[in-house]
Short mmCIF file of C-alpha atoms in Angstrom, two decimals:
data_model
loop_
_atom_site.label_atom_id
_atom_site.label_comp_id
_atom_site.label_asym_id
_atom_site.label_seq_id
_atom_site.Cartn_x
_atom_site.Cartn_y
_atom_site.Cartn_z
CA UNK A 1 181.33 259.49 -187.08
CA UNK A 2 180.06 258.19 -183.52
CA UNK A 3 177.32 255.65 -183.86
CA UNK A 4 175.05 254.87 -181.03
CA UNK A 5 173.94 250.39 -181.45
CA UNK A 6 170.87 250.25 -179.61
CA UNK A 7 170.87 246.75 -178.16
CA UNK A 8 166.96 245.35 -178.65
CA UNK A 9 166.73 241.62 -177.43
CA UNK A 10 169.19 238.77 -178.11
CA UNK A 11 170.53 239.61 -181.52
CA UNK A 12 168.97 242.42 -182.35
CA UNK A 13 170.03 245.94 -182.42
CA UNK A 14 169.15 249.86 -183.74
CA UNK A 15 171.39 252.36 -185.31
CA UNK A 16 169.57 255.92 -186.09
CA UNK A 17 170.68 257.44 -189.12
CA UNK A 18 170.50 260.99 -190.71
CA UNK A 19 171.20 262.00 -194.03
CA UNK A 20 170.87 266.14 -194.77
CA UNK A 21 168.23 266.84 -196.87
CA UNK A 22 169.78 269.07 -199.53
CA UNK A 23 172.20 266.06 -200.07
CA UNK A 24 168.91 263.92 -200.97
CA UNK A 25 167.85 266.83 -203.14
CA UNK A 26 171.34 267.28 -205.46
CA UNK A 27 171.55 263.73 -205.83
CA UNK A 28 167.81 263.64 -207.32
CA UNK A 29 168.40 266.82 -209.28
CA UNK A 30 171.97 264.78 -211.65
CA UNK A 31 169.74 262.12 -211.54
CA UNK A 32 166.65 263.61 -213.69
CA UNK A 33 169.01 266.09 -215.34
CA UNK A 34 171.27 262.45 -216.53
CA UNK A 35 167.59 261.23 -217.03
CA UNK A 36 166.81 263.96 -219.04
CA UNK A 37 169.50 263.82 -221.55
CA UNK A 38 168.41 260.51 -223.30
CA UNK A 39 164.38 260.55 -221.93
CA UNK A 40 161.68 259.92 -224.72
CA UNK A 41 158.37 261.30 -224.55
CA UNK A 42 155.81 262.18 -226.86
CA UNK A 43 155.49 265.51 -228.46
CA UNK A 44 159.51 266.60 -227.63
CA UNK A 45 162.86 265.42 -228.98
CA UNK A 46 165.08 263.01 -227.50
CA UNK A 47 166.93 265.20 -225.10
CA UNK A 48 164.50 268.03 -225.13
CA UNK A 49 162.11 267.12 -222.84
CA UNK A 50 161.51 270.37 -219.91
CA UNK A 51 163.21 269.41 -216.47
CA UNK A 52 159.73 270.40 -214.94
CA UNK A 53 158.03 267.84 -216.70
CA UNK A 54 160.46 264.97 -216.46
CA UNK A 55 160.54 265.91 -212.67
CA UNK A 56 156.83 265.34 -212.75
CA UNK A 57 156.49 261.93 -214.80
CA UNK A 58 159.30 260.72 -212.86
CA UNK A 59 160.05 262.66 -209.86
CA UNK A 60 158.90 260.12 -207.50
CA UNK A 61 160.86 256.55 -208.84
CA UNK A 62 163.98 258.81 -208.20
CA UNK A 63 163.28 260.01 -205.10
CA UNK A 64 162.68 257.11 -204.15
CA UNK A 65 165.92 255.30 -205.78
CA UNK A 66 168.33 257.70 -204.41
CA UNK A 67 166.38 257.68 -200.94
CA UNK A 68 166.95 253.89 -201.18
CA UNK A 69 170.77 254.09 -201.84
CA UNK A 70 171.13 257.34 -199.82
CA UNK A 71 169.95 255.18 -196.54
CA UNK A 72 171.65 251.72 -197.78
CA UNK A 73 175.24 253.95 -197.71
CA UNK A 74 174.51 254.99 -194.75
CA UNK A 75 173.47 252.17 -192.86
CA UNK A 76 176.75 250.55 -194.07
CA UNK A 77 179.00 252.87 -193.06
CA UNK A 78 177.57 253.24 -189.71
CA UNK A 79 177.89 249.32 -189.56
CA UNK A 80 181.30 248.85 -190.60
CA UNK A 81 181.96 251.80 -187.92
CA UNK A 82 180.59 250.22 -185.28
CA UNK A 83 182.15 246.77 -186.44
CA UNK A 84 179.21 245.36 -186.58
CA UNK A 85 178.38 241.77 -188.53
CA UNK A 86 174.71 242.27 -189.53
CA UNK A 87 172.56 239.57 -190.58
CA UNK A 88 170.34 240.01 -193.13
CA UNK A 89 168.69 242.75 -194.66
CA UNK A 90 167.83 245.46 -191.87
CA UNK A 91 164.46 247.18 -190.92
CA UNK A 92 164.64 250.95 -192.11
CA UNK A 93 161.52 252.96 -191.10
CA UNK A 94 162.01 256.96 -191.34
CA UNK A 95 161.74 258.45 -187.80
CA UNK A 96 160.12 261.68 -186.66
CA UNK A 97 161.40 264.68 -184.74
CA UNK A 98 164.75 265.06 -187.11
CA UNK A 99 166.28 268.19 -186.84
CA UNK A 100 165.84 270.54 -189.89
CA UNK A 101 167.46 270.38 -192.74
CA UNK A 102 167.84 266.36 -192.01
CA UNK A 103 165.88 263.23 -192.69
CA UNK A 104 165.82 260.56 -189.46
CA UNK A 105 165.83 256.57 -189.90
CA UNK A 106 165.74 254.01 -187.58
CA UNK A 107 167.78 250.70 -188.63
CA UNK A 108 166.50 247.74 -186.99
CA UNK A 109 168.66 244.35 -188.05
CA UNK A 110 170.20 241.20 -186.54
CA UNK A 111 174.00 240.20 -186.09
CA UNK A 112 175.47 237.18 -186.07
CA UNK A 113 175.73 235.59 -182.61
CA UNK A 114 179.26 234.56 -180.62
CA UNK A 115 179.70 231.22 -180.72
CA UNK A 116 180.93 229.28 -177.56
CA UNK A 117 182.23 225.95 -178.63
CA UNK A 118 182.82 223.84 -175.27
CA UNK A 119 185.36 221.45 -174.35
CA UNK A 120 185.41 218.45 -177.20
CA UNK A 121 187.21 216.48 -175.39
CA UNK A 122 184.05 215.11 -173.41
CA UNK A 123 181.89 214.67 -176.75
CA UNK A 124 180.85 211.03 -177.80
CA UNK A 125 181.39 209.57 -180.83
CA UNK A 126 180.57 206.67 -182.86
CA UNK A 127 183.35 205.98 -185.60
CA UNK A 128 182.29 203.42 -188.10
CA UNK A 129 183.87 201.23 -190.47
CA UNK A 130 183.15 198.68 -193.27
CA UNK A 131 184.89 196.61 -195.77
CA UNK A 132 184.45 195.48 -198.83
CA UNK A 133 184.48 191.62 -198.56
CA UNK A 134 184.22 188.86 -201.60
CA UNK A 135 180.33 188.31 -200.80
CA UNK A 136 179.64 191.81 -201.80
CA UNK A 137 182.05 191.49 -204.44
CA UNK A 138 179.69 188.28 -205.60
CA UNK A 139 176.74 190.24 -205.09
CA UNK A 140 177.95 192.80 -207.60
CA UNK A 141 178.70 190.11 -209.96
CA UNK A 142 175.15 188.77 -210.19
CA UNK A 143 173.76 192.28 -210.39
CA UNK A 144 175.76 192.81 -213.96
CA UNK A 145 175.00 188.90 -214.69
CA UNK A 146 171.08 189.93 -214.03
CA UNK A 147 171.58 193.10 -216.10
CA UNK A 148 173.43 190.77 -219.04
CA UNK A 149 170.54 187.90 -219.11
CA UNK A 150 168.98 186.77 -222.29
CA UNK A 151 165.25 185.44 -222.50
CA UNK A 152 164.08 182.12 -224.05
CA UNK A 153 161.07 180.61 -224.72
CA UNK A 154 159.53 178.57 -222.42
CA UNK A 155 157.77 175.02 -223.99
CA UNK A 156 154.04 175.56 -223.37
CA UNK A 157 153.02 173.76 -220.67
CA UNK A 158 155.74 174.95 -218.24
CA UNK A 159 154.01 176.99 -215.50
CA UNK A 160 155.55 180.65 -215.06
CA UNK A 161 158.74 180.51 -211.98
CA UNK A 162 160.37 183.56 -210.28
CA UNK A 163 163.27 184.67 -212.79
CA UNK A 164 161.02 184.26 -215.53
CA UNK A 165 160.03 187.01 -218.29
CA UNK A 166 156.21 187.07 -218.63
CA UNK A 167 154.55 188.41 -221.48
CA UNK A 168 150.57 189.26 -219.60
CA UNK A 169 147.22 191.29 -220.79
CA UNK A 170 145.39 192.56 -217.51
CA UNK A 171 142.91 194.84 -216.42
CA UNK A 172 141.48 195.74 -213.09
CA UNK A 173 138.34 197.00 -211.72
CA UNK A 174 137.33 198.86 -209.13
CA UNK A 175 133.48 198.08 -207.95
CA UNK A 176 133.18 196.84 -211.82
CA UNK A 177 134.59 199.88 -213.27
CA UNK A 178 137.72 200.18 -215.18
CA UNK A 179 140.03 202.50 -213.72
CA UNK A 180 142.84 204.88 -215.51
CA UNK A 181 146.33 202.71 -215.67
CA UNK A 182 144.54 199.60 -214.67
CA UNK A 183 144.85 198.41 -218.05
CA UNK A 184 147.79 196.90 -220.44
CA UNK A 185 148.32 194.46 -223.53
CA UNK A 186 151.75 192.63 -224.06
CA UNK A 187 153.00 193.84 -221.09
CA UNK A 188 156.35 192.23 -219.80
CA UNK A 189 158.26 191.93 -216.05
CA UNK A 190 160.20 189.28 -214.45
CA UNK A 191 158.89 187.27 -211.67
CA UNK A 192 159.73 187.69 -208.23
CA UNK A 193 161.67 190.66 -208.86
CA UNK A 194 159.09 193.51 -207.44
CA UNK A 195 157.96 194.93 -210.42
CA UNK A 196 154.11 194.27 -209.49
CA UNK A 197 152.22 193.93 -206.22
CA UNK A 198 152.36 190.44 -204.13
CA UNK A 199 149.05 189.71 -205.50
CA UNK A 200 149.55 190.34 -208.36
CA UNK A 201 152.86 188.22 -208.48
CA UNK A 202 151.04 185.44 -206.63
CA UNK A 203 148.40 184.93 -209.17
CA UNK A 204 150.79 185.14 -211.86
CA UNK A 205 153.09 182.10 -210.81
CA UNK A 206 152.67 178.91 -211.43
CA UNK A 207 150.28 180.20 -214.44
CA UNK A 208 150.82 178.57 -218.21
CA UNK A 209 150.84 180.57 -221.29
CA UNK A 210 147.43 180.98 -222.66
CA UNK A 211 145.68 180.77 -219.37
CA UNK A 212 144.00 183.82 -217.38
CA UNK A 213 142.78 184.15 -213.68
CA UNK A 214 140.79 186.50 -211.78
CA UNK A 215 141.86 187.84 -208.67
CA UNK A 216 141.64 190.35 -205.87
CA UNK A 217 144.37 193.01 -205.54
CA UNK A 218 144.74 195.67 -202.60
CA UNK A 219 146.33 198.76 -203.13
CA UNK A 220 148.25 199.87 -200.43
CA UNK A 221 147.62 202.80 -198.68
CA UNK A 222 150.44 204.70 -199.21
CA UNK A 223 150.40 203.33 -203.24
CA UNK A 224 151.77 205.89 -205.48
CA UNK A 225 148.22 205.78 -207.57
CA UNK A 226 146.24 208.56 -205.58
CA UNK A 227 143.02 207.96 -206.93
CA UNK A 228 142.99 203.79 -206.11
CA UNK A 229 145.55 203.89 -202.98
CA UNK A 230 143.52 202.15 -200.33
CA UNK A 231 140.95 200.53 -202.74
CA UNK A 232 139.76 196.86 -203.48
CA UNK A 233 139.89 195.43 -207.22
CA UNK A 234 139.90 193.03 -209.30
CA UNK A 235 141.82 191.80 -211.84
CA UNK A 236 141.76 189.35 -214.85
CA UNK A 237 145.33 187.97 -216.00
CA UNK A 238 146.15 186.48 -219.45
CA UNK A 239 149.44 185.50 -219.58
CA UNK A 240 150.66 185.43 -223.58
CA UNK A 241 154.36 183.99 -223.29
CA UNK A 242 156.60 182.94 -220.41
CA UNK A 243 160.85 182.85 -221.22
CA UNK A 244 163.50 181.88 -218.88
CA UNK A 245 166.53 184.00 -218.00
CA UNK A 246 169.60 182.75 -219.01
CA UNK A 247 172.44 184.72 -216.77
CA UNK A 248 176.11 185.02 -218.69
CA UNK A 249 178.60 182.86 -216.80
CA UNK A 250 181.49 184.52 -215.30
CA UNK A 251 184.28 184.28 -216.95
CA UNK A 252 186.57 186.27 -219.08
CA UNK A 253 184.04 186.63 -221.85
CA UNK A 254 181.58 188.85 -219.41
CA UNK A 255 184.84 190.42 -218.03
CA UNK A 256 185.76 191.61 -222.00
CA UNK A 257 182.25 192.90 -222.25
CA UNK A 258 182.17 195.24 -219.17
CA UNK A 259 185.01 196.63 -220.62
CA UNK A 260 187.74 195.19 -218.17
CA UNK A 261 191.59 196.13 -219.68
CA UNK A 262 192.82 192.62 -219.13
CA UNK A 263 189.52 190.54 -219.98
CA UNK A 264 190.20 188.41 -217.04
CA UNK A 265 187.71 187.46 -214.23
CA UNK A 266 190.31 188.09 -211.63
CA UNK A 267 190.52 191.96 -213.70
CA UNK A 268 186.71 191.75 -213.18
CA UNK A 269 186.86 191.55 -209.38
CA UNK A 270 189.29 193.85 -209.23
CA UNK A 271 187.83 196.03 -210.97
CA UNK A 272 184.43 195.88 -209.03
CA UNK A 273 186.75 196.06 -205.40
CA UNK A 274 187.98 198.90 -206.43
CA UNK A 275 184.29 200.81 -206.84
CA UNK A 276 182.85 199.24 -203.95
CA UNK A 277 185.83 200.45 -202.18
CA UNK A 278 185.32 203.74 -203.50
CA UNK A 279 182.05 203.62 -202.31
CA UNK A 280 182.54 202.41 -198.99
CA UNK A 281 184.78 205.63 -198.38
CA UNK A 282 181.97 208.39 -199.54
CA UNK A 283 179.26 206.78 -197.39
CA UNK A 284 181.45 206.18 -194.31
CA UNK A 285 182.61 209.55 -194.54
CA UNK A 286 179.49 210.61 -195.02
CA UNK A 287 178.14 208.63 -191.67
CA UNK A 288 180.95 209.71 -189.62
CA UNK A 289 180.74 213.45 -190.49
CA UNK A 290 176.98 213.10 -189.43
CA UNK A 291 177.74 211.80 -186.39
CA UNK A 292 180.33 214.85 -185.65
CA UNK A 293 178.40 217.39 -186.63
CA UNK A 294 175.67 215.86 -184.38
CA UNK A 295 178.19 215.94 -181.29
CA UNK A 296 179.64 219.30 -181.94
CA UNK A 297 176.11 220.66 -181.99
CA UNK A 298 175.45 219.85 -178.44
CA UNK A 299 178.37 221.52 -177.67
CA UNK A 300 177.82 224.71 -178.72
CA UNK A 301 175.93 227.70 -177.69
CA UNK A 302 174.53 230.34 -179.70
CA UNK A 303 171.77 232.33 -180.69
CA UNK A 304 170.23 231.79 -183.99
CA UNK A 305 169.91 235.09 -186.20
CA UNK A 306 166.38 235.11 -187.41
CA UNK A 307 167.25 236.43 -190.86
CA UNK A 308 169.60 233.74 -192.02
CA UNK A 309 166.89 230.99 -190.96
CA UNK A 310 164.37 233.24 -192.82
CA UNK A 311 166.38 233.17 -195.71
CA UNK A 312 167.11 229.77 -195.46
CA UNK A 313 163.96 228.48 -194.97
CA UNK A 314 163.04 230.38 -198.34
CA UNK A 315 165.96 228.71 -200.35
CA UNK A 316 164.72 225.42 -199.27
CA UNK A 317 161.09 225.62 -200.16
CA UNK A 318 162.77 227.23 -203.75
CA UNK A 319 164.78 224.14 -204.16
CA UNK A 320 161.86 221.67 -202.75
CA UNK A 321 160.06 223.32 -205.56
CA UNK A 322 162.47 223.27 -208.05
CA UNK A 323 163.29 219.59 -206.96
CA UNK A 324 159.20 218.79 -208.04
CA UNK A 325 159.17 220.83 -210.94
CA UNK A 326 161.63 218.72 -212.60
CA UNK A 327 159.78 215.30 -211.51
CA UNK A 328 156.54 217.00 -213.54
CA UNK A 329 154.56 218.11 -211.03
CA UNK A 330 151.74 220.86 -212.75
CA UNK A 331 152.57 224.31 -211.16
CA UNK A 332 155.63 223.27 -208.74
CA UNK A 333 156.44 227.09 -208.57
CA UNK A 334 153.30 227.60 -206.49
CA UNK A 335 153.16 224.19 -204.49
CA UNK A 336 152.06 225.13 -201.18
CA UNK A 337 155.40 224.74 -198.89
CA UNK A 338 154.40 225.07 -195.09
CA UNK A 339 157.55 226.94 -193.55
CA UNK A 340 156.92 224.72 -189.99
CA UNK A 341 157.56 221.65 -192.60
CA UNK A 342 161.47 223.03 -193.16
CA UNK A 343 161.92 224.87 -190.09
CA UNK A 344 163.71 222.52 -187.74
CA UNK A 345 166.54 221.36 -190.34
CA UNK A 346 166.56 225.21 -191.53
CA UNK A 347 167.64 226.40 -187.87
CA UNK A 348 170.00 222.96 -188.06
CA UNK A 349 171.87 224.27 -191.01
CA UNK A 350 172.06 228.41 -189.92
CA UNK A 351 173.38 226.56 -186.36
CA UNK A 352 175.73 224.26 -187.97
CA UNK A 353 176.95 226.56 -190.22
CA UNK A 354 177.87 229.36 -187.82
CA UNK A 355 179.52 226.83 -185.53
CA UNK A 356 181.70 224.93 -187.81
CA UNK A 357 182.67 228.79 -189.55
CA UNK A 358 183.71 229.45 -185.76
CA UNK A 359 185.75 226.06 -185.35
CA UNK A 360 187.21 226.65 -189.17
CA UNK A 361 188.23 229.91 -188.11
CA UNK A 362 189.90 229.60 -184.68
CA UNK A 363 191.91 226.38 -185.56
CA UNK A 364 192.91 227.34 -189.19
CA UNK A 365 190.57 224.59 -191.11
CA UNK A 366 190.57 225.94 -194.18
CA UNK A 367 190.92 224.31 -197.70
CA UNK A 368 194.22 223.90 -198.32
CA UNK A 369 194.50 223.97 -202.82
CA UNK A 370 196.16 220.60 -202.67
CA UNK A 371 193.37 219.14 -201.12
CA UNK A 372 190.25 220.59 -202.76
CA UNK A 373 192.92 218.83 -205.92
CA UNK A 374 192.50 215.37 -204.12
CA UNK A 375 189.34 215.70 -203.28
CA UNK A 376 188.42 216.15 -207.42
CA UNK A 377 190.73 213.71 -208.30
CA UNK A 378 188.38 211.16 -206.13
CA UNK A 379 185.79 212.37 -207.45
CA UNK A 380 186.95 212.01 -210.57
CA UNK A 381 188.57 208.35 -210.73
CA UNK A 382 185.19 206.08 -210.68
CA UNK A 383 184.65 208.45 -214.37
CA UNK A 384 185.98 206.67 -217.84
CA UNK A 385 187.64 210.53 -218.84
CA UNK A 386 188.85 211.94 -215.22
CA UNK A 387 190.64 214.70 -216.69
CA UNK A 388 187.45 215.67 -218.28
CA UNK A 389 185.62 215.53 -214.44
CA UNK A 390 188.25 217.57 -213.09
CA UNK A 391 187.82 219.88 -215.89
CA UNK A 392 184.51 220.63 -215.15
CA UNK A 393 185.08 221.22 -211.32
CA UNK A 394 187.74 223.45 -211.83
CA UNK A 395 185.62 225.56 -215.25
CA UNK A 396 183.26 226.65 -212.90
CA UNK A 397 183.52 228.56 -209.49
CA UNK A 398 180.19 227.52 -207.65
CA UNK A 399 181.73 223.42 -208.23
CA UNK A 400 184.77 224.43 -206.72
CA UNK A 401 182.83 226.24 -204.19
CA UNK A 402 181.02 223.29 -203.62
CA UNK A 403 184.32 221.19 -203.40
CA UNK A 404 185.89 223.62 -200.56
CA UNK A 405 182.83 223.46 -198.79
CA UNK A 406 182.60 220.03 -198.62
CA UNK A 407 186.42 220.06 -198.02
CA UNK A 408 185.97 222.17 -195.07
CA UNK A 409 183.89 219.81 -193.67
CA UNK A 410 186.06 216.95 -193.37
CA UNK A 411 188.54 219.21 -192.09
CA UNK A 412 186.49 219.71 -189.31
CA UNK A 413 185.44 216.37 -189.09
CA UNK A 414 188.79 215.50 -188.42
CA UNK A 415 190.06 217.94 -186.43
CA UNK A 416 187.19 216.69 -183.98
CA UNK A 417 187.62 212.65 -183.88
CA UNK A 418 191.40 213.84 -182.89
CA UNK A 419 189.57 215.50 -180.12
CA UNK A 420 186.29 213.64 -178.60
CA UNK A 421 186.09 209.97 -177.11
CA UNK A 422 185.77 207.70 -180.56
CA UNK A 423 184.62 204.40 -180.13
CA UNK A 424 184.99 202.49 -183.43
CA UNK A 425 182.52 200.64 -184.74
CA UNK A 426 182.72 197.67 -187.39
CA UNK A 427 179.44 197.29 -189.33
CA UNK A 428 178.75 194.92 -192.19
CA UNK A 429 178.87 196.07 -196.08
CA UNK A 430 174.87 195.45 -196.60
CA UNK A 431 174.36 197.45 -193.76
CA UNK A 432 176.18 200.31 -194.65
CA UNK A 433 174.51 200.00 -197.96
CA UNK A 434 171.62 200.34 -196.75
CA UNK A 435 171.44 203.24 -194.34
CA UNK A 436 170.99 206.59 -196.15
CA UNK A 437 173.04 209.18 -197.45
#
């Protein structure tokens, strides 16, 4: 059949479509005559309910069911015919002046843009690297040394020190009123380690057990506590007990009880090289694919089809929802989500997506089965069962999905450094550490 695409502005177009009305008609006729067959209603027998009065109770629900896939068929056909890639759901609003005997729509929808990816070569990028050297390997160390500590007893006149375990009854007031959580007996945290406020801390060191102080605390603005965040109290301390920490020494003792094959410090290191290593690898990856999807984004040029940012914007105020649901927030399913809030990185991802699905397609990027394989096997190898890991990824399409997507990506991640100036760029392990993502 000939199709006439209206072209409205930027993406969007207009098919008109027709469907004769006698084909509506039969269709709804087998469908209340099927209906009819198993239909129970009161006062008749299964199966011998009148045609008149099964058309009547329900008549309309299939009229309007077969209108719906009447008009779905043939907006899809007309599509494919016109080799169209639509966007979305479309707009279908019935249209007056049909020709007898026919029923008129109008199809308003999007389709997806071209993409123009310009020349890579002249894209800027910052490649960055990081190793793994013996301070953070040291680091690491006293991290499962902290984890491993024992507590003893301090004697009773030694003042409380950072690294110590106190043992402290408080309670805080708020223009001299108690306040909900600003209360606790026996409770414990190590000095110096961030667990309380600076005041708090403060007024707790150099304290003996059995002695108790009063002293202001200010919440911080942006405390987690909604009702006292910004607010003035003050507290009395008792501290009950102070202990020291005693951290294992390293040697092969603490390597046997981590679990290291060989029980050996120099196993231990190893060991802990290896996962940093690891490490290292996801979040550099994850850095430098950042900064190439951030440069091939400023080479492209498309238009964005409203109904995939629509769409997109709804799946991330779902999963933003979702997301607080499971941290216990009352009635996450109805948390107000402004859409302006996700906007900007829901056009981001529609954009990105569409251009990298361009690149993947014109330069063959695709996930090759051998390496969505390696990719699960590192995923796999920091586990203590990685045949169980890959398992998983491999028992369940959306994983794998997942995996090819993600594959894809550093396909494309590649296949751009090979193209656009790289400057490398050495950074330090604590800094990597500590940049997000």
């Amino acid at each position: 059949m000939a199709v006439t695409v209206e072209n409205l502005e930027k993406l969007e177009r207009k098919i008109t479509l027709s469907l004769p009305v006698d084909v509506i008609q039969n269709e709804v006729n087998n469908r209340l005559k099927k209906l009819a067959r198993t239909v129970k209603m009161d006062g008749f027998r299964p199966g011998k309910v009148p045609m008149n009065v099964v058309a009547q109770r329900y008549g309309y629900s299939v009229h309007y069911e077969v209108m719906n896939d009447k008009v779905g068929e043939a907006f899809s056909a007309a599509a494919n015919e016109a080799q169209l890639r639509v966007a979305g759901q479309p707009r279908i609003s019935e249209k007056e002046g049909a020709p007898e005997g026919e029923i008129a729509f109008d199809a308003v929808f999007e389709v997806f843009p071209e993409v123009v990816i310009n020349d890579l070569s002249t894209a800027e990028i910052e490649r960055l690297s990081a190793e793994v050297t013996d301070e953070a390997i040291d680091k690491t160390l006293d991290i499962l040394r902290k984890q491993r500590r024992s507590f003893a007893q301090r004697a009773q006149d030694a003042a409380a020190a950072d690294g110590d375990r106190v043992t402290v009854d408080f309670e805080g007031k708020i223009d001299g009123e108690p306040f909900q959580g600003g209360k606790a007996e026996d409770f414990q945290y190590v000095v110096g380690e961030g667990q309380m406020l600076k005041e708090f801390e403060d007024a707790v060191r150099g304290m003996k057990a059995g002695e108790s102080r009063t002293f202001p605390l200010a919440f911080p603005a942006d405390y987690h506590g909604k009702d006292v965040a910004g607010k003035q109290a003050d507290f009395l301390v008792t501290v009950k007990k102070i202990e020291a920490g005693h951290m294992p020494e390293v040697d092969d003792a603490l390597a046997k009880s981590l679990g290291i094959a060989d029980g050996t410090v120099a196993g231990l290191r190893a060991d802990i090289r290896k996962n940093l290593e690891r490490e290292v690898k996801f979040r550099l990856l994850a850095r430098n694919k950042q900064a190439v999807m951030d440069a091939l984004l400023t080479k492209a040029e498309l238009d964005l089809p409203n109904a995939s940012v629509q769409a997109e914007i709804g799946r991330m105020i779902e999963s933003t929802r979702a997301d607080l649901k499971q941290r216990g927030l009352k009635d996450a399913d109805k948390a107000p989500i402004p859409e302006e809030i996700v906007r900007p990185q829901a056009e981001r991802r529609v954009r990105l997506g569409l251009v990298v699905a361009e690149l993947v397609k014109k330069n063959a990027l695709m996930a090759k089965p051998e390496q969505i394989k390696a990719h699960i096997d590192d995923l796999a190898a920091s586990y203590e069962k990685p045949e169980d890991v890959v398992r998983w990824y491999y028992g369940d399409r959306q994983r794998l999905a997942d995996v090819e997507a993600a594959v894809i990506e550093n396909n494309v991640t590649d296949y751009v450094l090979a193209q656009a100036k790289v400057t490398d760029k050495a950074i330090g392990f604590d800094e990597l550490m500590a940049q997000q993502g």
